[in-house]
């Protein structure tokens, strides 16, 4: 199948949504890092000036991606993946340590975070593997290989350590579920997370008792011919052991800053002028915006610099303060619109690889979007996860751009024959 012209079948709606988010992101970054008086918006000494540079250099990236034959992602999937793993491993030799994390390469005045780009390589190689007609995610050995593809970069990222970036990779399980992964994996993962949280909030014995009631109810509601008392007994023993291990894990495995962030989330024994300061100031900023906001460049929390690192992970606080509830909902709707558009286009693909990759793109963007916003409104522990297309940074903008436009290219080609 010959590679089609760049403009053939391009999904301009996705490109429009992308463009709107990137421009709104820069406008917000400018406000969150208001330059010195008389400084040019192109001044590379200013955060907003650097972000313009990142935006401009994204254009050649887009052109190259749309020009290249989409078949290269199938042909060189494992090469991209191998290079990504080497870049992660190289951090332990050549990486720069910032705030206790060795997850950046430093090049003069600019830095590059390889984990952002490894998300793309992992998505490509996972999509290639799952597109194999012989792969069946109902089979355990095939599940093991698929999870291994995800866990290899996760292991290297956790050694940096960067739990926030590692967490994003697990969103790829949603793409695996679309391609046949049994639903009980999601059920077990969700239940484990819920039990972990509940075990920190209530007495373990009470939680075990409640779990026993739920299991007994499920047992007697199951058809007699399908009841397996041994299975339910094993589940109960496993839940009991897990619940009583949570306190040990919390106290002896998690780092102190991770424990502080969970305590902040639940409002337990925290000093709002210390470990709880960032989140407290973020909530004040968002809440002060009310319905319509204080107006662009008029946010007192933003201008006063009360929210640390506001132009990066806390960028949405500026949206909430200056644009209010109406502006926040608008931004959220743009993200939701882009996610739905990607899923819609993914379902139209006749190539299993391009369909799976589309779901990988949607899963990664959703996880970033969901975690970043929910952590600011105290529904998720604070982790270092940027808001796609909004947060300041060349690595994140370039990586999200490449992630999205590779799928747009696949979709434009309607790659039916590989």
Coordinates of C-alpha atoms in Angstrom, one line a residue:
X1 CA 0.0 0.0 0.0
X2 CA 1.6 3.3 -1.1
X3 CA 1.9 6.1 1.5
X4 CA -0.7 8.7 0.9
X5 CA -0.3 12.4 0.7
X6 CA 0.1 14.1 4.0
X7 CA -3.2 15.9 3.8
X8 CA -5.3 12.9 2.8
X9 CA -7.9 11.9 5.4
X10 CA -6.3 14.0 8.1
X11 CA -8.5 14.3 11.2
X12 CA -8.7 18.0 11.4
X13 CA -11.0 18.0 14.4
X14 CA -8.3 16.3 16.5
X15 CA -5.8 18.8 15.2
X16 CA -8.1 21.7 16.1
X17 CA -8.7 20.4 19.6
X18 CA -4.9 19.9 20.0
X19 CA -4.2 23.4 18.8
X20 CA -6.7 25.0 21.1
X21 CA -5.3 23.2 24.1
X22 CA -1.7 24.1 23.3
X23 CA -2.6 27.8 22.8
X24 CA -4.7 27.9 25.9
X25 CA -1.8 26.2 27.7
X26 CA 0.7 28.8 26.7
X27 CA -1.7 31.7 27.6
X28 CA -2.1 30.1 31.1
X29 CA 1.7 29.5 31.4
X30 CA 2.3 33.2 30.6
X31 CA -0.1 34.2 33.4
X32 CA 1.3 31.7 35.9
X33 CA 4.9 32.9 35.2
X34 CA 4.2 36.6 34.5
X35 CA 7.5 37.9 32.9
X36 CA 9.3 40.9 34.1
X37 CA 8.1 44.3 32.9
X38 CA 9.0 45.0 29.3
X39 CA 10.2 41.5 28.7
X40 CA 9.5 40.1 25.3
X41 CA 7.2 37.1 25.0
X42 CA 10.0 35.5 22.9
X43 CA 12.6 36.1 25.7
X44 CA 14.1 32.6 26.2
X45 CA 15.1 33.7 29.7
X46 CA 11.4 33.6 30.6
X47 CA 9.3 30.5 31.0
X48 CA 6.7 31.7 28.6
X49 CA 9.4 32.4 26.0
X50 CA 10.8 28.9 26.3
X51 CA 7.4 27.4 25.9
X52 CA 6.9 29.3 22.6
X53 CA 10.2 27.8 21.5
X54 CA 8.8 24.3 22.4
X55 CA 5.6 25.1 20.6
X56 CA 7.4 26.3 17.4
X57 CA 9.7 23.3 17.4
X58 CA 6.7 21.0 17.7
X59 CA 5.7 22.0 14.1
X60 CA 8.6 20.3 12.4
X61 CA 8.0 17.2 14.5
X62 CA 4.4 17.2 13.3
X63 CA 5.4 17.6 9.7
X64 CA 8.0 14.8 9.9
X65 CA 5.4 12.4 11.5
X66 CA 2.8 13.2 8.9
X67 CA 5.2 12.8 6.1
X68 CA 6.8 9.5 7.2
X69 CA 5.2 6.2 6.1
X70 CA 3.2 4.9 9.0
X71 CA 4.5 1.4 8.4
X72 CA 7.8 2.3 10.1
X73 CA 6.1 2.0 13.5
X74 CA 5.3 -1.6 12.8
X75 CA 8.7 -2.3 11.2
X76 CA 10.8 -0.7 13.9
X77 CA 8.6 -1.0 17.0
X78 CA 11.2 -3.0 18.9
X79 CA 14.0 -0.7 17.9
X80 CA 12.1 2.3 19.3
X81 CA 11.4 0.3 22.5
X82 CA 15.0 -0.8 22.9
X83 CA 16.3 2.8 22.4
X84 CA 13.8 3.9 25.0
X85 CA 15.0 1.4 27.6
X86 CA 18.6 2.4 26.9
X87 CA 17.8 6.0 27.5
X88 CA 16.1 5.1 30.8
X89 CA 19.1 3.0 31.8
X90 CA 21.5 5.7 30.7
X91 CA 20.1 8.1 33.3
X92 CA 21.9 6.2 36.1
X93 CA 25.2 7.1 34.5
X94 CA 24.6 10.4 32.7
X95 CA 21.4 11.7 34.3
X96 CA 21.0 14.8 36.3
X97 CA 19.5 14.5 39.8
X98 CA 16.8 17.1 40.6
X99 CA 14.9 17.0 43.9
X100 CA 16.1 13.5 44.6
X101 CA 15.0 12.1 41.2
X102 CA 17.5 11.1 38.5
X103 CA 15.1 11.4 35.5
X104 CA 16.5 14.1 33.4
X105 CA 19.3 14.6 30.8
X106 CA 20.8 18.1 30.9
X107 CA 21.8 19.8 27.6
X108 CA 23.1 23.3 28.4
X109 CA 20.1 25.3 29.5
X110 CA 17.5 22.6 28.5
X111 CA 16.6 19.3 29.9
X112 CA 15.0 16.1 28.5
X113 CA 12.9 13.6 30.4
X114 CA 13.2 10.3 28.5
X115 CA 10.3 8.6 30.4
X116 CA 7.9 10.9 28.5
X117 CA 9.1 9.5 25.2
X118 CA 9.3 5.9 26.4
X119 CA 5.5 6.0 26.8
X120 CA 5.3 6.4 23.0
X121 CA 7.7 3.5 22.4
X122 CA 5.9 1.3 24.9
X123 CA 2.6 2.0 23.3
X124 CA 3.9 1.2 19.8
X125 CA 5.5 -2.1 20.8
X126 CA 2.5 -3.2 22.9
X127 CA 0.3 -2.4 19.9
X128 CA 2.5 -4.4 17.6
X129 CA 2.5 -7.4 19.9
X130 CA -1.3 -7.3 20.5
X131 CA -1.9 -7.0 16.7
X132 CA -0.3 -10.4 16.1
X133 CA -3.1 -12.8 15.0
X134 CA -1.6 -15.5 17.2
X135 CA -1.8 -13.4 20.4
X136 CA -4.8 -14.1 22.6
X137 CA -5.0 -12.2 25.8
X138 CA -7.2 -14.9 27.3
X139 CA -4.0 -17.0 27.5
X140 CA -1.8 -16.4 30.6
X141 CA 1.6 -16.6 28.7
X142 CA 0.4 -13.9 26.3
X143 CA -0.8 -11.8 29.2
X144 CA 2.6 -12.2 30.8
X145 CA 4.4 -11.0 27.8
X146 CA 2.1 -8.0 27.4
X147 CA 2.5 -7.0 31.1
X148 CA 6.3 -7.5 30.7
X149 CA 6.4 -5.0 27.9
X150 CA 4.8 -2.4 30.3
X151 CA 6.7 -3.5 33.5
X152 CA 10.3 -3.2 32.0
X153 CA 10.2 0.6 31.6
X154 CA 8.2 0.9 34.9
X155 CA 11.0 -0.9 36.8
X156 CA 13.6 1.4 35.4
X157 CA 11.5 4.5 36.1
X158 CA 10.8 3.4 39.7
X159 CA 14.6 3.1 40.3
X160 CA 15.0 6.9 39.5
X161 CA 12.6 7.1 41.5
X162 CA 9.6 8.6 39.7
X163 CA 6.3 7.0 40.9
X164 CA 4.2 9.5 39.0
X165 CA 5.6 8.7 35.6
X166 CA 5.6 4.9 36.4
X167 CA 1.9 5.1 37.3
X168 CA 1.0 6.4 33.9
X169 CA 2.2 3.2 32.2
X170 CA -0.4 1.2 33.9
X171 CA -3.1 3.1 32.0
X172 CA -2.1 0.9 29.0
X173 CA -4.1 -1.9 30.7
X174 CA -7.2 -0.2 29.4
X175 CA -5.9 -0.8 25.8
X176 CA -5.2 -4.4 26.7
X177 CA -8.7 -4.8 28.0
X178 CA -10.1 -3.5 24.7
X179 CA -8.1 -6.2 23.0
X180 CA -9.4 -9.1 25.1
X181 CA -7.7 -8.9 28.6
X182 CA -10.1 -10.5 31.1
X183 CA -12.1 -7.9 33.0
X184 CA -11.2 -9.4 36.4
X185 CA -7.7 -7.8 36.1
X186 CA -9.4 -4.4 36.3
X187 CA -11.7 -5.6 39.0
X188 CA -8.8 -6.9 41.1
X189 CA -6.8 -3.7 40.6
X190 CA -9.7 -1.4 41.5
X191 CA -10.6 -3.5 44.5
X192 CA -6.9 -3.6 45.7
X193 CA -6.7 0.2 45.5
X194 CA -10.1 0.7 47.3
X195 CA -9.1 -1.7 50.1
X196 CA -5.7 0.0 50.5
X197 CA -7.5 3.4 51.0
X198 CA -10.1 1.9 53.3
X199 CA -7.5 0.2 55.4
X200 CA -5.9 3.5 56.1
X201 CA -9.2 5.1 57.1
X202 CA -10.9 2.4 59.2
X203 CA -9.9 -0.4 61.5
X204 CA -8.6 -3.5 59.6
X205 CA -10.7 -5.8 61.6
X206 CA -13.9 -3.9 60.7
X207 CA -12.9 -3.9 57.0
X208 CA -12.2 -7.7 57.1
X209 CA -15.7 -8.2 58.7
X210 CA -17.3 -6.1 56.0
X211 CA -15.5 -8.0 53.3
X212 CA -16.7 -11.3 54.8
X213 CA -20.3 -10.1 54.6
X214 CA -19.8 -9.1 50.9
X215 CA -18.2 -12.4 50.0
X216 CA -21.0 -14.4 51.8
X217 CA -23.6 -12.4 50.0
X218 CA -21.9 -13.0 46.7
X219 CA -21.6 -16.7 47.5
X220 CA -25.3 -17.2 48.2
X221 CA -26.4 -15.1 45.3
X222 CA -24.4 -17.3 42.9
X223 CA -26.1 -20.2 41.3
X224 CA -25.7 -23.4 43.4
X225 CA -24.0 -25.2 40.5
X226 CA -21.4 -22.5 40.1
X227 CA -20.5 -22.1 43.8
X228 CA -17.0 -22.8 44.7
X229 CA -16.4 -22.6 48.5
X230 CA -12.7 -23.1 48.2
X231 CA -12.3 -20.2 45.9
X232 CA -14.3 -17.9 48.2
X233 CA -12.2 -19.1 51.2
X234 CA -9.0 -18.3 49.3
X235 CA -10.4 -14.9 48.4
X236 CA -11.2 -14.2 52.1
X237 CA -7.8 -15.3 53.3
X238 CA -6.1 -13.2 50.6
X239 CA -8.2 -10.1 51.4
X240 CA -7.5 -10.5 55.2
X241 CA -3.7 -10.8 54.6
X242 CA -3.8 -7.8 52.3
X243 CA -5.8 -5.6 54.6
X244 CA -3.6 -6.3 57.6
X245 CA -0.4 -5.7 55.5
X246 CA -1.4 -2.2 54.5
X247 CA -0.3 -0.5 57.7
X248 CA 3.1 -2.2 57.4
X249 CA 3.5 -1.2 53.8
X250 CA 2.5 2.4 54.6
X251 CA 4.9 2.8 57.5
X252 CA 7.9 0.8 56.2
X253 CA 7.8 0.7 52.4
X254 CA 6.5 4.1 51.3
X255 CA 8.9 7.1 51.4
X256 CA 8.2 9.9 53.9
X257 CA 7.0 12.3 51.2
X258 CA 4.7 9.7 49.8
X259 CA 3.2 9.1 53.3
X260 CA 2.8 12.9 53.7
X261 CA 0.9 13.2 50.4
X262 CA -1.5 10.5 51.4
X263 CA -2.0 12.0 54.8
X264 CA -2.6 15.4 53.2
X265 CA -5.3 13.8 50.9
X266 CA -7.1 12.4 54.0
X267 CA -6.5 15.4 56.2
X268 CA -4.6 13.3 58.8
X269 CA -2.0 14.9 61.0
X270 CA -0.6 17.4 58.5
X271 CA 0.8 20.9 58.8
X272 CA -0.9 23.0 56.1
X273 CA 2.1 25.4 56.2
X274 CA 4.5 22.5 55.5
X275 CA 3.6 19.3 53.7
X276 CA 0.1 20.4 53.1
X277 CA 1.0 23.9 51.8
X278 CA 1.0 23.3 48.0
X279 CA -2.4 21.5 47.9
X280 CA -3.9 24.0 50.4
X281 CA -2.8 27.0 48.2
X282 CA -4.0 25.2 45.1
X283 CA -7.4 24.7 46.5
X284 CA -7.6 28.3 47.7
X285 CA -6.7 29.5 44.2
X286 CA -9.2 27.3 42.4
X287 CA -12.0 28.1 44.9
X288 CA -11.4 31.9 44.7
X289 CA -12.2 31.9 41.0
X290 CA -15.8 31.3 41.7
X291 CA -18.1 31.0 38.6
X292 CA -16.4 33.3 36.1
X293 CA -13.0 33.8 37.6
X294 CA -11.1 37.0 38.6
X295 CA -10.1 37.7 35.0
X296 CA -7.0 37.0 32.9
X297 CA -3.8 38.1 34.6
X298 CA -5.8 39.2 37.7
X299 CA -5.4 36.1 39.8
X300 CA -4.1 37.2 43.2
X301 CA -2.9 33.8 44.2
X302 CA -1.2 33.4 40.9
X303 CA 0.4 36.8 40.7
X304 CA 1.5 36.5 44.4
X305 CA 3.3 33.3 43.7
X306 CA 1.5 31.5 46.5
X307 CA 1.3 28.2 44.6
X308 CA 4.8 26.7 44.0
X309 CA 5.6 25.3 40.5
X310 CA 2.3 26.7 39.3
X311 CA 3.4 26.7 35.6
X312 CA 4.1 23.0 35.7
X313 CA 2.0 20.4 37.6
X314 CA -0.2 23.0 39.2
X315 CA -1.1 24.9 36.0
X316 CA -4.8 24.1 36.3
X317 CA -5.0 26.3 39.5
X318 CA -4.4 29.3 37.3
X319 CA -7.3 28.2 35.1
X320 CA -9.6 27.9 38.1
X321 CA -8.6 31.2 39.6
X322 CA -8.6 33.4 36.5
X323 CA -11.2 31.7 34.4
X324 CA -13.4 30.3 37.1
X325 CA -15.8 27.4 37.0
X326 CA -16.9 28.2 33.5
X327 CA -13.3 28.3 32.1
X328 CA -12.4 25.1 34.0
X329 CA -15.3 23.3 32.5
X330 CA -14.4 24.5 29.1
X331 CA -10.9 23.2 29.4
X332 CA -12.2 19.8 30.7
X333 CA -14.7 19.6 27.9
X334 CA -11.9 20.2 25.3
X335 CA -9.9 17.3 26.9
X336 CA -12.9 15.0 27.0
X337 CA -13.7 16.0 23.4
X338 CA -10.2 15.0 22.3
X339 CA -10.3 11.7 24.2
X340 CA -13.7 10.8 22.7
X341 CA -12.5 11.8 19.2
X342 CA -9.4 9.5 19.5
X343 CA -11.5 6.6 20.7
X344 CA -14.0 7.2 17.9
X345 CA -11.3 7.2 15.3
X346 CA -9.6 4.2 16.9
X347 CA -12.8 2.1 16.5
X348 CA -12.8 3.0 12.8
X349 CA -9.4 1.4 12.2
X350 CA -9.2 -1.8 10.2
X351 CA -5.7 -2.4 11.3
X352 CA -5.6 -3.9 14.8
X353 CA -2.2 -2.2 15.5
X354 CA -3.5 1.3 14.7
X355 CA -6.7 0.6 16.7
X356 CA -4.7 -0.6 19.8
X357 CA -2.3 2.3 19.5
X358 CA -5.3 4.7 19.4
X359 CA -6.5 3.3 22.7
X360 CA -3.0 3.6 24.1
X361 CA -3.0 7.3 23.2
X362 CA -6.4 7.8 24.8
X363 CA -5.4 5.9 27.9
X364 CA -2.2 7.8 28.5
X365 CA -3.8 11.2 27.9
X366 CA -6.8 10.3 30.1
X367 CA -4.5 9.2 33.0
X368 CA -2.5 12.4 32.9
X369 CA -5.6 14.5 32.7
X370 CA -7.5 12.6 35.4
X371 CA -4.6 12.5 37.9
X372 CA -3.5 16.1 37.4
X373 CA -6.9 17.6 38.0
X374 CA -8.1 15.2 40.7
X375 CA -5.0 15.8 42.8
X376 CA -5.6 19.5 42.8
X377 CA -9.2 19.1 44.1
X378 CA -8.0 16.6 46.8
X379 CA -9.4 13.4 45.2
X380 CA -6.0 11.9 44.5
X381 CA -2.6 12.0 46.2
X382 CA -0.2 14.6 44.8
X383 CA 2.2 13.2 42.2
X384 CA 4.4 14.8 39.6
X385 CA 2.2 14.4 36.6
X386 CA 1.9 17.2 34.0
X387 CA -1.4 18.3 32.4
X388 CA -1.1 17.4 28.7
X389 CA -0.5 20.4 26.4
X390 CA -0.9 22.8 29.3
X391 CA 2.0 22.2 31.7
X392 CA 5.3 23.9 31.0
X393 CA 8.0 21.8 29.5
X394 CA 9.6 20.8 26.2
X395 CA 9.7 17.0 26.9
X396 CA 6.1 16.8 27.8
X397 CA 4.8 18.9 25.0
X398 CA 6.9 17.2 22.3
X399 CA 6.1 13.7 23.7
X400 CA 2.3 14.4 23.8
X401 CA 2.5 15.9 20.3
X402 CA 4.3 12.9 18.9
X403 CA 2.0 10.5 20.8
X404 CA -1.1 12.1 19.3
X405 CA 0.2 12.8 15.7
X406 CA 1.5 9.2 15.2
X407 CA -2.0 8.1 15.7
X408 CA -3.4 10.9 13.4
X409 CA -0.9 9.7 10.7
X410 CA -2.1 6.0 11.2
X411 CA -5.7 7.1 11.0
X412 CA -5.1 9.3 7.9
X413 CA -3.5 6.4 6.1
X414 CA -6.3 4.1 7.2
X415 CA -3.5 1.5 7.4
X416 CA -5.4 -1.6 6.4
X417 CA -2.5 -3.6 5.0
X418 CA 0.7 -3.9 6.9

